[in-house]
Coordinates of N, CA and C in Angstrom, one line a residue:
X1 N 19.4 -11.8 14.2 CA 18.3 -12.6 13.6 C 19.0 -13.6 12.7
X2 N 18.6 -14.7 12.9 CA 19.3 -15.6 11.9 C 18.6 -15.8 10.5
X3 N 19.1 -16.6 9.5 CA 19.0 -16.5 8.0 C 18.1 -17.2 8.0
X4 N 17.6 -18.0 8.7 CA 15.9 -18.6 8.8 C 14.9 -18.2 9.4
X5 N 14.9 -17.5 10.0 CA 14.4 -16.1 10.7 C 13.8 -15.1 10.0
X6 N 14.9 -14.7 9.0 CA 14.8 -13.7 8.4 C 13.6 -14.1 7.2
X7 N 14.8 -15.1 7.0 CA 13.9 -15.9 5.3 C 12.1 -15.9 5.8
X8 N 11.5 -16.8 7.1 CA 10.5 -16.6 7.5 C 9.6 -15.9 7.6
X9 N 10.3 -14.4 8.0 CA 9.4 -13.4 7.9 C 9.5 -13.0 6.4
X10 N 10.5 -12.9 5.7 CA 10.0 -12.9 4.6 C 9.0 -13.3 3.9
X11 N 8.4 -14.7 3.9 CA 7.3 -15.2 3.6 C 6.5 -15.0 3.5
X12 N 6.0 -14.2 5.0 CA 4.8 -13.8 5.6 C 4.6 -12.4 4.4
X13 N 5.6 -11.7 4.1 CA 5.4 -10.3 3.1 C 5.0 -11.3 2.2
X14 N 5.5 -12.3 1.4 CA 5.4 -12.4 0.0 C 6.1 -13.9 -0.2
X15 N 4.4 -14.8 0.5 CA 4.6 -16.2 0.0 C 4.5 -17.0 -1.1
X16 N 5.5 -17.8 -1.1 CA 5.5 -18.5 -2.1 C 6.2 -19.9 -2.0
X17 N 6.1 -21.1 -2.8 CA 6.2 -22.0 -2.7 C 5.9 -22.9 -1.5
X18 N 6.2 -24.0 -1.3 CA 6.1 -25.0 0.0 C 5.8 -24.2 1.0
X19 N 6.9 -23.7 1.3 CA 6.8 -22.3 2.6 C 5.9 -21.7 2.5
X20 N 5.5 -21.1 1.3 CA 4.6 -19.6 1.7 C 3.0 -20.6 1.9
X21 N 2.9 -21.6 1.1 CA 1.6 -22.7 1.2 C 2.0 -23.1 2.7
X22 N 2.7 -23.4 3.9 CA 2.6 -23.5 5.0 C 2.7 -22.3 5.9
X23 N 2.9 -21.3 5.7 CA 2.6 -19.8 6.3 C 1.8 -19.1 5.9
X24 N 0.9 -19.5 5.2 CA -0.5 -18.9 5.1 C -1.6 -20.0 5.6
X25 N -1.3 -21.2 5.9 CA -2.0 -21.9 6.2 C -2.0 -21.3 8.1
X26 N -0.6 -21.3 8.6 CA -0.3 -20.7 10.1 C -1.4 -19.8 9.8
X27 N -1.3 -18.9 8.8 CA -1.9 -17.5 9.2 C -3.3 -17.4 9.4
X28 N -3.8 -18.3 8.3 CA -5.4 -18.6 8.5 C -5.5 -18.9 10.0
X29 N -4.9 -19.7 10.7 CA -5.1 -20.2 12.5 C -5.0 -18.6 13.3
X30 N -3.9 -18.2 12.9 CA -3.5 -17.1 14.4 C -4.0 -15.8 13.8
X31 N -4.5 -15.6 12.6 CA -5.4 -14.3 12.3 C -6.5 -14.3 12.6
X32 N -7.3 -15.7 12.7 CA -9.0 -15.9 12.5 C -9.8 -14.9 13.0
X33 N -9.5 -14.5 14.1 CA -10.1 -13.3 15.4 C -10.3 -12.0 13.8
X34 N -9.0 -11.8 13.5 CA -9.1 -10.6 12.5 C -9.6 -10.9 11.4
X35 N -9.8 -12.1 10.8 CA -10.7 -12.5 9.4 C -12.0 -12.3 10.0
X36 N -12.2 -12.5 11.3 CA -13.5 -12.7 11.6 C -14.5 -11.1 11.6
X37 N -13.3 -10.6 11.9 CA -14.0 -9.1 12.5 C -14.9 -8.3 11.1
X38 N -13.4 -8.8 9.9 CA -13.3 -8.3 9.0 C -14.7 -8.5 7.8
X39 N -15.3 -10.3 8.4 CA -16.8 -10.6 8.1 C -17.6 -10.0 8.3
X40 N -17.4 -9.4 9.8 CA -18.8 -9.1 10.8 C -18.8 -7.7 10.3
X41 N -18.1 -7.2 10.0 CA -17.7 -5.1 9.6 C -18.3 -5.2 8.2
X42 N -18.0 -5.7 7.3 CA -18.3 -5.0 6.0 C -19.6 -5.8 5.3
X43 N -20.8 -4.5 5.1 CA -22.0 -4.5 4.8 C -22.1 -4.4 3.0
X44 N -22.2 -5.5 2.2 CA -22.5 -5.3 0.9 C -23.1 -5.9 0.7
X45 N -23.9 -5.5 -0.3 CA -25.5 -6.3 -1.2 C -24.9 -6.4 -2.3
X46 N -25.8 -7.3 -3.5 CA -25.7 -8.1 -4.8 C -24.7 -7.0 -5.7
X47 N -23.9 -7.2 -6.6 CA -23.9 -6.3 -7.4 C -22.7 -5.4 -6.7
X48 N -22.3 -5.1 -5.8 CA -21.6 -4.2 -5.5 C -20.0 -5.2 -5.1
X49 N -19.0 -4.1 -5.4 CA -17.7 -4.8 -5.5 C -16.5 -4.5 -4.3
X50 N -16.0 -5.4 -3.8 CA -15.2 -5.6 -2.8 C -13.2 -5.4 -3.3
X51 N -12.7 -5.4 -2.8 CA -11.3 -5.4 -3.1 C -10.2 -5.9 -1.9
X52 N -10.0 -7.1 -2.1 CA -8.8 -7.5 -0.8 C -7.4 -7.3 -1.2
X53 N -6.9 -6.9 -0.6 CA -5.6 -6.7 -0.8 C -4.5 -7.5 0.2
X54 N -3.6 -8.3 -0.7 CA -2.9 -9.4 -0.2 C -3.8 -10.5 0.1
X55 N -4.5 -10.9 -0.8 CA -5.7 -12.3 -0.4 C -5.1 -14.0 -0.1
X56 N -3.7 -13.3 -0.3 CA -2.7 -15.1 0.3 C -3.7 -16.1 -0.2
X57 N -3.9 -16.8 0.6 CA -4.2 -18.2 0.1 C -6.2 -18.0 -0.4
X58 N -6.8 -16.9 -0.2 CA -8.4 -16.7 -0.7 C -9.0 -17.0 0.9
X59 N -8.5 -17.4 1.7 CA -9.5 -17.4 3.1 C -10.4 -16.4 3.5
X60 N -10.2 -15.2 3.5 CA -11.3 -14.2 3.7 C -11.9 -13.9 2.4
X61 N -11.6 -14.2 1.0 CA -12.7 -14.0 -0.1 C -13.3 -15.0 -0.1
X62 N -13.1 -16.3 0.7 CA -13.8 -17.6 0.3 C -15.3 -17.0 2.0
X63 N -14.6 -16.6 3.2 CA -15.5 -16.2 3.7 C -16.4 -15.0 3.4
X64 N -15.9 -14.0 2.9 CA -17.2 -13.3 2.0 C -17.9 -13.5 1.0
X65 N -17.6 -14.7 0.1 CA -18.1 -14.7 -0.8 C -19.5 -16.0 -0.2
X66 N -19.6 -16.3 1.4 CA -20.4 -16.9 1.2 C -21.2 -15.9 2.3
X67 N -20.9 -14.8 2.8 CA -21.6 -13.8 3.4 C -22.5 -13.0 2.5
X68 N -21.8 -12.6 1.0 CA -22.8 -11.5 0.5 C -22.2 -12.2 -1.2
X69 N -23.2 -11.4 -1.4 CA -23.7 -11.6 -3.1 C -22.7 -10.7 -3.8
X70 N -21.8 -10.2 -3.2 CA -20.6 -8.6 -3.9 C -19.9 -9.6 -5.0
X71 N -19.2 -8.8 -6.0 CA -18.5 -8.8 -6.7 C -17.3 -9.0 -5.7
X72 N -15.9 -10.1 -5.8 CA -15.0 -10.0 -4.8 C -13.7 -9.7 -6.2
X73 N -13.0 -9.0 -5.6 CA -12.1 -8.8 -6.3 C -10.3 -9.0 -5.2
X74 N -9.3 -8.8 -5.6 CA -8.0 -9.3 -5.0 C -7.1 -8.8 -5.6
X75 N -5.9 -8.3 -5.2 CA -4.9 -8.2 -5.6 C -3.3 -8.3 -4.8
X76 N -2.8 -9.1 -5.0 CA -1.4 -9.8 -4.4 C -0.2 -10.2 -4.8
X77 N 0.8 -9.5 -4.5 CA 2.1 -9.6 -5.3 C 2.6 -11.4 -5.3
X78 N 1.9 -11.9 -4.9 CA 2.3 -13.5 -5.4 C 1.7 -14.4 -6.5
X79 N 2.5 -14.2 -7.2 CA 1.1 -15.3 -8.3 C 1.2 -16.6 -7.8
X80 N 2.1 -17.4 -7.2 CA 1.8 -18.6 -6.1 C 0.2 -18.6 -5.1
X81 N 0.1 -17.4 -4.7 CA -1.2 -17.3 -4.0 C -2.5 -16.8 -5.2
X82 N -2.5 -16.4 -6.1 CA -3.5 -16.0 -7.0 C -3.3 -17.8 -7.3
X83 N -2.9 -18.5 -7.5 CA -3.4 -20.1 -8.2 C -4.3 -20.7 -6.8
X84 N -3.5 -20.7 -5.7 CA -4.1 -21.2 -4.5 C -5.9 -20.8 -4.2
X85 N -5.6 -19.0 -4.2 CA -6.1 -18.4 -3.8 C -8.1 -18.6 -5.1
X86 N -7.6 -19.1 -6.3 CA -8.7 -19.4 -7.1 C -9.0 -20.9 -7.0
X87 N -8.1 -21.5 -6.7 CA -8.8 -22.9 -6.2 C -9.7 -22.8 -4.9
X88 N -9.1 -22.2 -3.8 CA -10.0 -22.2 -2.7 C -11.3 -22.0 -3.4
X89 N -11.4 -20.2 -4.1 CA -12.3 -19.9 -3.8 C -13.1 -20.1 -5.7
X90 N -13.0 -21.1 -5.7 CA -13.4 -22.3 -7.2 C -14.8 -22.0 -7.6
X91 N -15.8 -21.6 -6.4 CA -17.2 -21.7 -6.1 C -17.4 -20.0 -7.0
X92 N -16.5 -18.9 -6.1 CA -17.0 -17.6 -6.7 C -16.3 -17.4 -7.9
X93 N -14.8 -18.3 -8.3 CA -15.1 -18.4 -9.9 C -16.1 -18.7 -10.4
X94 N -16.6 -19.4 -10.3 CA -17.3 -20.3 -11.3 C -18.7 -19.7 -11.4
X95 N -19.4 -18.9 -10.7 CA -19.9 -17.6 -10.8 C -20.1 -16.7 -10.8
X96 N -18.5 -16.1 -11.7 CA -18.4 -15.2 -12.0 C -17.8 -13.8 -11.0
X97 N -17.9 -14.4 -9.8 CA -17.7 -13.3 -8.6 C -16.3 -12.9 -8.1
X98 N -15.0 -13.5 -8.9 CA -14.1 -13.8 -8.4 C -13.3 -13.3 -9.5
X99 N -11.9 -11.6 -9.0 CA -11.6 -11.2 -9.8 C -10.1 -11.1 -9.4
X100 N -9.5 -12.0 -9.5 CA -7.7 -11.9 -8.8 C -6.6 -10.9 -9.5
X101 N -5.6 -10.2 -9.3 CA -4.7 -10.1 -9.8 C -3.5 -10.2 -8.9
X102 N -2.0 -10.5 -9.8 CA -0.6 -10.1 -9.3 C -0.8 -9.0 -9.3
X103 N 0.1 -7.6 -8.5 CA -0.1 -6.3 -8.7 C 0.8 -6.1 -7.2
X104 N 0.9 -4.1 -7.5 CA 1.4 -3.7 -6.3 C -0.1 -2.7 -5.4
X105 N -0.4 -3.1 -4.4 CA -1.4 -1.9 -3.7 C -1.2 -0.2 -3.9
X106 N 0.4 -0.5 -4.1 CA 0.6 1.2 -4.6 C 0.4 2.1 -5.7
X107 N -0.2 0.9 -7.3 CA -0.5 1.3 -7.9 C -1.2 0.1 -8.7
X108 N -2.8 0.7 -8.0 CA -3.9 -0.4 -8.4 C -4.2 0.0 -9.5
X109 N -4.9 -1.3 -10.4 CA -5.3 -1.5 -11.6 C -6.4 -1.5 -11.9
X110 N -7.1 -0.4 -10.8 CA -8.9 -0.5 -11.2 C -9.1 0.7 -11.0
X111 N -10.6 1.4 -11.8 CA -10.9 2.5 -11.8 C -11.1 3.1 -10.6
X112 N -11.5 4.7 -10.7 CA -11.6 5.3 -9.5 C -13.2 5.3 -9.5
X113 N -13.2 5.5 -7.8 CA -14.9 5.0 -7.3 C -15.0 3.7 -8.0
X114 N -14.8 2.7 -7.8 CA -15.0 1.1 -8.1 C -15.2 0.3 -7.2
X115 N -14.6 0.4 -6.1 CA -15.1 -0.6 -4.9 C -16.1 0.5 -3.9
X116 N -16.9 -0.4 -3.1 CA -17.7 0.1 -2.3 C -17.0 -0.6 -1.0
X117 N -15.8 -1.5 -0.5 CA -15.2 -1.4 0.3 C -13.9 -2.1 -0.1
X118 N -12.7 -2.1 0.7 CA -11.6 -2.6 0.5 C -11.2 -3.1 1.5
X119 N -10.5 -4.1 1.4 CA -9.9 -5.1 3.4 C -8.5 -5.4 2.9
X120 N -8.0 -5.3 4.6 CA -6.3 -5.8 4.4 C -6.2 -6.3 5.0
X121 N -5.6 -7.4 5.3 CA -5.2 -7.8 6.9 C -3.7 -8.5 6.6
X122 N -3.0 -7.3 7.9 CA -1.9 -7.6 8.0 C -0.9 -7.6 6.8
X123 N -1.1 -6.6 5.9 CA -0.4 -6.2 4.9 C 0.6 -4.9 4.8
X124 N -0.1 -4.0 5.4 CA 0.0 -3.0 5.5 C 1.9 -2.6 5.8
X125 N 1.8 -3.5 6.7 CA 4.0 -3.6 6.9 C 4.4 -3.7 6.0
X126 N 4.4 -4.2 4.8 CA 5.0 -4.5 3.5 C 4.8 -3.3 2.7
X127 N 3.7 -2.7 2.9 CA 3.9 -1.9 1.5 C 5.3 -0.8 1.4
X128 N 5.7 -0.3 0.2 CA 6.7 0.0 -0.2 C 6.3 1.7 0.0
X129 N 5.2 2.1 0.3 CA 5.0 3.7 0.1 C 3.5 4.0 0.6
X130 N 3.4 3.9 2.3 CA 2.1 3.7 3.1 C 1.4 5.1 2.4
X131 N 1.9 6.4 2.2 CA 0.7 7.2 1.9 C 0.2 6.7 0.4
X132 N 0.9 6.5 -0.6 CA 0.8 6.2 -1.9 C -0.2 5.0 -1.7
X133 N -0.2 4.2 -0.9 CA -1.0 2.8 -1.2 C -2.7 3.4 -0.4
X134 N -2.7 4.1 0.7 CA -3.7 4.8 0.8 C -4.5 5.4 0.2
X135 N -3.8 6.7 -0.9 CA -4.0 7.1 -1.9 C -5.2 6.7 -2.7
X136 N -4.4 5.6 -3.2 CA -4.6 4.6 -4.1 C -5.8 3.8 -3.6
X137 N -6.2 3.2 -3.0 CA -7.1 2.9 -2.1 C -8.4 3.7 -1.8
X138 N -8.1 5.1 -1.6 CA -9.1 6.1 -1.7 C -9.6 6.8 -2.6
X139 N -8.4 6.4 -3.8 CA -9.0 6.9 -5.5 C -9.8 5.5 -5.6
X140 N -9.8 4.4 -5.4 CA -10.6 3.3 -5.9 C -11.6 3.3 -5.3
X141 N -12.4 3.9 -3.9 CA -13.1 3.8 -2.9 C -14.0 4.5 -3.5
X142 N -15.8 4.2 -3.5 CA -16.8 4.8 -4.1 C -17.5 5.6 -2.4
X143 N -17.4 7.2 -3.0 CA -17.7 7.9 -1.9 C -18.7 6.9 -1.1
X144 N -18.2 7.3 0.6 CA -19.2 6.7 1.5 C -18.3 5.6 1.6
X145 N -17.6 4.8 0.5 CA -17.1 3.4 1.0 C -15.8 3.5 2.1
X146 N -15.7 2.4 2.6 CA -14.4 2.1 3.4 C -13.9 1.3 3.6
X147 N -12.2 1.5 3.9 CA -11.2 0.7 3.8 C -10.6 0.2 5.2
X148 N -11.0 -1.7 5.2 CA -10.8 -2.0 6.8 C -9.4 -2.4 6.9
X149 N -8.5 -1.5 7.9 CA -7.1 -1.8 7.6 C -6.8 -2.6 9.1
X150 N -6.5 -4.0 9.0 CA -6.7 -5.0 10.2 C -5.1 -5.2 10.5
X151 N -4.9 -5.0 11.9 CA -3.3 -4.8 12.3 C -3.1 -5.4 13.5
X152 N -1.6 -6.0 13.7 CA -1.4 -5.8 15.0 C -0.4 -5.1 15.4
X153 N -0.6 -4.9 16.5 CA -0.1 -4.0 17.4 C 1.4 -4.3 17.7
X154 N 2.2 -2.5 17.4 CA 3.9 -2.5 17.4 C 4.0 -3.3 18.7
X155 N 3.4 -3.2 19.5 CA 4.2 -4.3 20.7 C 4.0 -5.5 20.7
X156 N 2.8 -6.3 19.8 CA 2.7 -7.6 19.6 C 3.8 -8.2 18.8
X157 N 4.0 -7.3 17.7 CA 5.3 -7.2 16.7 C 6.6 -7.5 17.1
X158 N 6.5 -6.5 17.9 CA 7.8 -6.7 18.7 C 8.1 -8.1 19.3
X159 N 7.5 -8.7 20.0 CA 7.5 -9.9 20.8 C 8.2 -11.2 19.8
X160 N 7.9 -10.9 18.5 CA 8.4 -11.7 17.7 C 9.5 -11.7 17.2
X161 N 10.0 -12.7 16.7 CA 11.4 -13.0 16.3 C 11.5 -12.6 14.8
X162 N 10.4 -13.3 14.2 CA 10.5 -12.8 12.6 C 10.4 -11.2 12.3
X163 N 9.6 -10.6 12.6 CA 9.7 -9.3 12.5 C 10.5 -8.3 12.7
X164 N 11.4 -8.5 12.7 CA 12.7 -8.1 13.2 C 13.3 -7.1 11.9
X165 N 13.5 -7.9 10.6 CA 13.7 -6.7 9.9 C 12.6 -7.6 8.9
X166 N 12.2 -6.1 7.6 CA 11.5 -5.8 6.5 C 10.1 -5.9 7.0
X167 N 9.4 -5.4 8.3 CA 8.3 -5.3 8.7 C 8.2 -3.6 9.2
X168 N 7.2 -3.2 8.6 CA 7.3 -1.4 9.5 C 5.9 -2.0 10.5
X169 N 6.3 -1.4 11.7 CA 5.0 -1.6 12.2 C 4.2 0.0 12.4
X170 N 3.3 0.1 13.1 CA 2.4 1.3 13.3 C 1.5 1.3 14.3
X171 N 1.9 2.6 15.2 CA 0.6 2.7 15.9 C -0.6 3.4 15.4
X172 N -2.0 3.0 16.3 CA -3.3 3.9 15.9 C -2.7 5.4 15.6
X173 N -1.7 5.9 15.9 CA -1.9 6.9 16.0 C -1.5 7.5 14.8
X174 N -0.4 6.7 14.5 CA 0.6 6.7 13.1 C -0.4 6.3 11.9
X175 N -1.5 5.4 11.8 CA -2.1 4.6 10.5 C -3.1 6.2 10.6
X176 N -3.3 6.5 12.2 CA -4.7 7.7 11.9 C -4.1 9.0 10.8
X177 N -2.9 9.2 11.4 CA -2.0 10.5 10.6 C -2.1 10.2 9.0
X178 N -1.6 9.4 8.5 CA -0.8 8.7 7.4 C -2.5 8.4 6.4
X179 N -3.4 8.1 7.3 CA -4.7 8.5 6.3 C -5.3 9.7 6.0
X180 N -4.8 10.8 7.1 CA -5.2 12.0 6.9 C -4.3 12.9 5.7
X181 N -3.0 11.7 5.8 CA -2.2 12.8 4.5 C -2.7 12.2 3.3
X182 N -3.1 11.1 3.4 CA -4.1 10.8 1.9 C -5.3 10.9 1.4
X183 N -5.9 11.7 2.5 CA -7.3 12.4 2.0 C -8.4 11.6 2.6
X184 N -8.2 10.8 3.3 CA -9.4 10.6 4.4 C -9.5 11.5 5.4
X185 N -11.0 11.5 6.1 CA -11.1 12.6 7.0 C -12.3 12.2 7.8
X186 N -12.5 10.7 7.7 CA -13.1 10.1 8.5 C -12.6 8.6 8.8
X187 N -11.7 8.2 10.3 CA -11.4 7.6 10.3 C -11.8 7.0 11.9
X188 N -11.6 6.2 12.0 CA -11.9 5.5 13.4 C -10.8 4.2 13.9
X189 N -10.7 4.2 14.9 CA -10.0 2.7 15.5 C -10.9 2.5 16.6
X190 N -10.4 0.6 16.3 CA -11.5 -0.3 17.3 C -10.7 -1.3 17.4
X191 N -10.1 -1.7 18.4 CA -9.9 -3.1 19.3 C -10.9 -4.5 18.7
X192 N -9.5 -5.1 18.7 CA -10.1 -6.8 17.9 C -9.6 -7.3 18.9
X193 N -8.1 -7.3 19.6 CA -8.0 -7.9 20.7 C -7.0 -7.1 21.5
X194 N -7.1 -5.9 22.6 CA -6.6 -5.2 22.9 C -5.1 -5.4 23.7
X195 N -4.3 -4.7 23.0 CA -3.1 -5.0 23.2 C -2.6 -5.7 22.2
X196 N -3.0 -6.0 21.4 CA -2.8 -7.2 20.6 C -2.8 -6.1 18.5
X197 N -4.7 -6.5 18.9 CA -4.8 -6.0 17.2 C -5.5 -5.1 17.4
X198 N -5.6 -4.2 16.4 CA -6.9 -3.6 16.2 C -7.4 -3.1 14.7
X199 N -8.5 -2.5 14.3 CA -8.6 -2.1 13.0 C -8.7 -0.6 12.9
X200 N -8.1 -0.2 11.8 CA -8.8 1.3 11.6 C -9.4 1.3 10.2
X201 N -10.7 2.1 10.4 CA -11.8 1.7 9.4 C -11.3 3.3 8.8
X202 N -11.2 3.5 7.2 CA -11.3 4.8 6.5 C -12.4 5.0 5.7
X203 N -12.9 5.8 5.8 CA -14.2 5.7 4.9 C -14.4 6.8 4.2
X204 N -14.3 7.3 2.9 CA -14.6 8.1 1.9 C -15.0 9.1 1.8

């Protein structure tokens, strides 16, 4: 894999500057299918609070925030994308609905039972400690709530050049395991585009 290659996939974990503002712009195009799903799945009314994790440039908080009335909240190891990511979504600043931080998913900054759902998409490779960031996730999750973990698939992964190193991939079968050692015990997988992506939904 060459040193631009590498640097590339890099980005995709943890953009920043010129680059990471043009590889999150890619990513809004060739994720849409999975921002989309991630709209149509999670049911919240006024008052109740959301949690995205790796919100890159705000594209899926700017699309839920014009779905539901929730409190949106975010947390992403780039502060390049927390500036981006509050200008997109300028609107649910500005009333109040918009709650960003820099941080690690493995050791979130908000109480337990606090969100009534949580979304990832395509983060999940990066984290540094998959049961610990589950955990973590399910200490923040208000019983009944759940966490939409939006993926693609090790053989899609594969096919690519950047992925090659600092990406873990995972099968359904692997994300199903890895939630049961963190204390879910209701989990499900669903096809977004088979072969390709899919989600597995954990719920509290």
């Amino acid at each position: 894999m060459s040193k631009f290659t590498e640097y590339i996939g890099g980005q995709f974990g943890d953009p920043h500057g010129f680059v990471g503002k043009v590889c999150c712009i890619i990513m809004n195009v060739i994720n849409k299918r999975m921002y989309l799903k991630v709209v149509d799945e999670v049911r919240l009314s006024g008052g109740e609070k959301l949690l995205d994790i790796g919100y890159g440039n705000g594209y899926l908080l700017q699309k839920l925030y014009k779905k539901a009335k929730a409190e949106l909240y975010g947390i992403d190891i780039s502060e390049d994308m927390k500036t981006q990511a509050e200008n997109r979504c300028k609107n649910a600043k500005s009333d109040g609905r918009l709650f960003l931080r820099v941080g690690d998913c493995c050791d979130l900054p908000y109480d337990d039972e606090m969100f009534s759902a949580v979304t990832s998409v395509n983060t999940v490779y990066f984290w540094s400690d998959t049961v610990k960031g589950l955990s973590e996730i399910r200490r923040t999750l208000k019983t009944g709530g759940s966490f939409y973990n939006i993926v693609y698939t090790k053989e899609f992964l594969d096919k690519l050049s950047y992925t090659k190193k600092g990406f873990r991939k995972f099968s359904p079968e692997e994300l199903t395991e890895l939630g049961r050692k963190s204390g879910f015990d209701n989990i499900e997988v669903r096809d977004i585009i088979k072969g390709k992506s899919f989600a597995v939904i954990y719920t509290k």
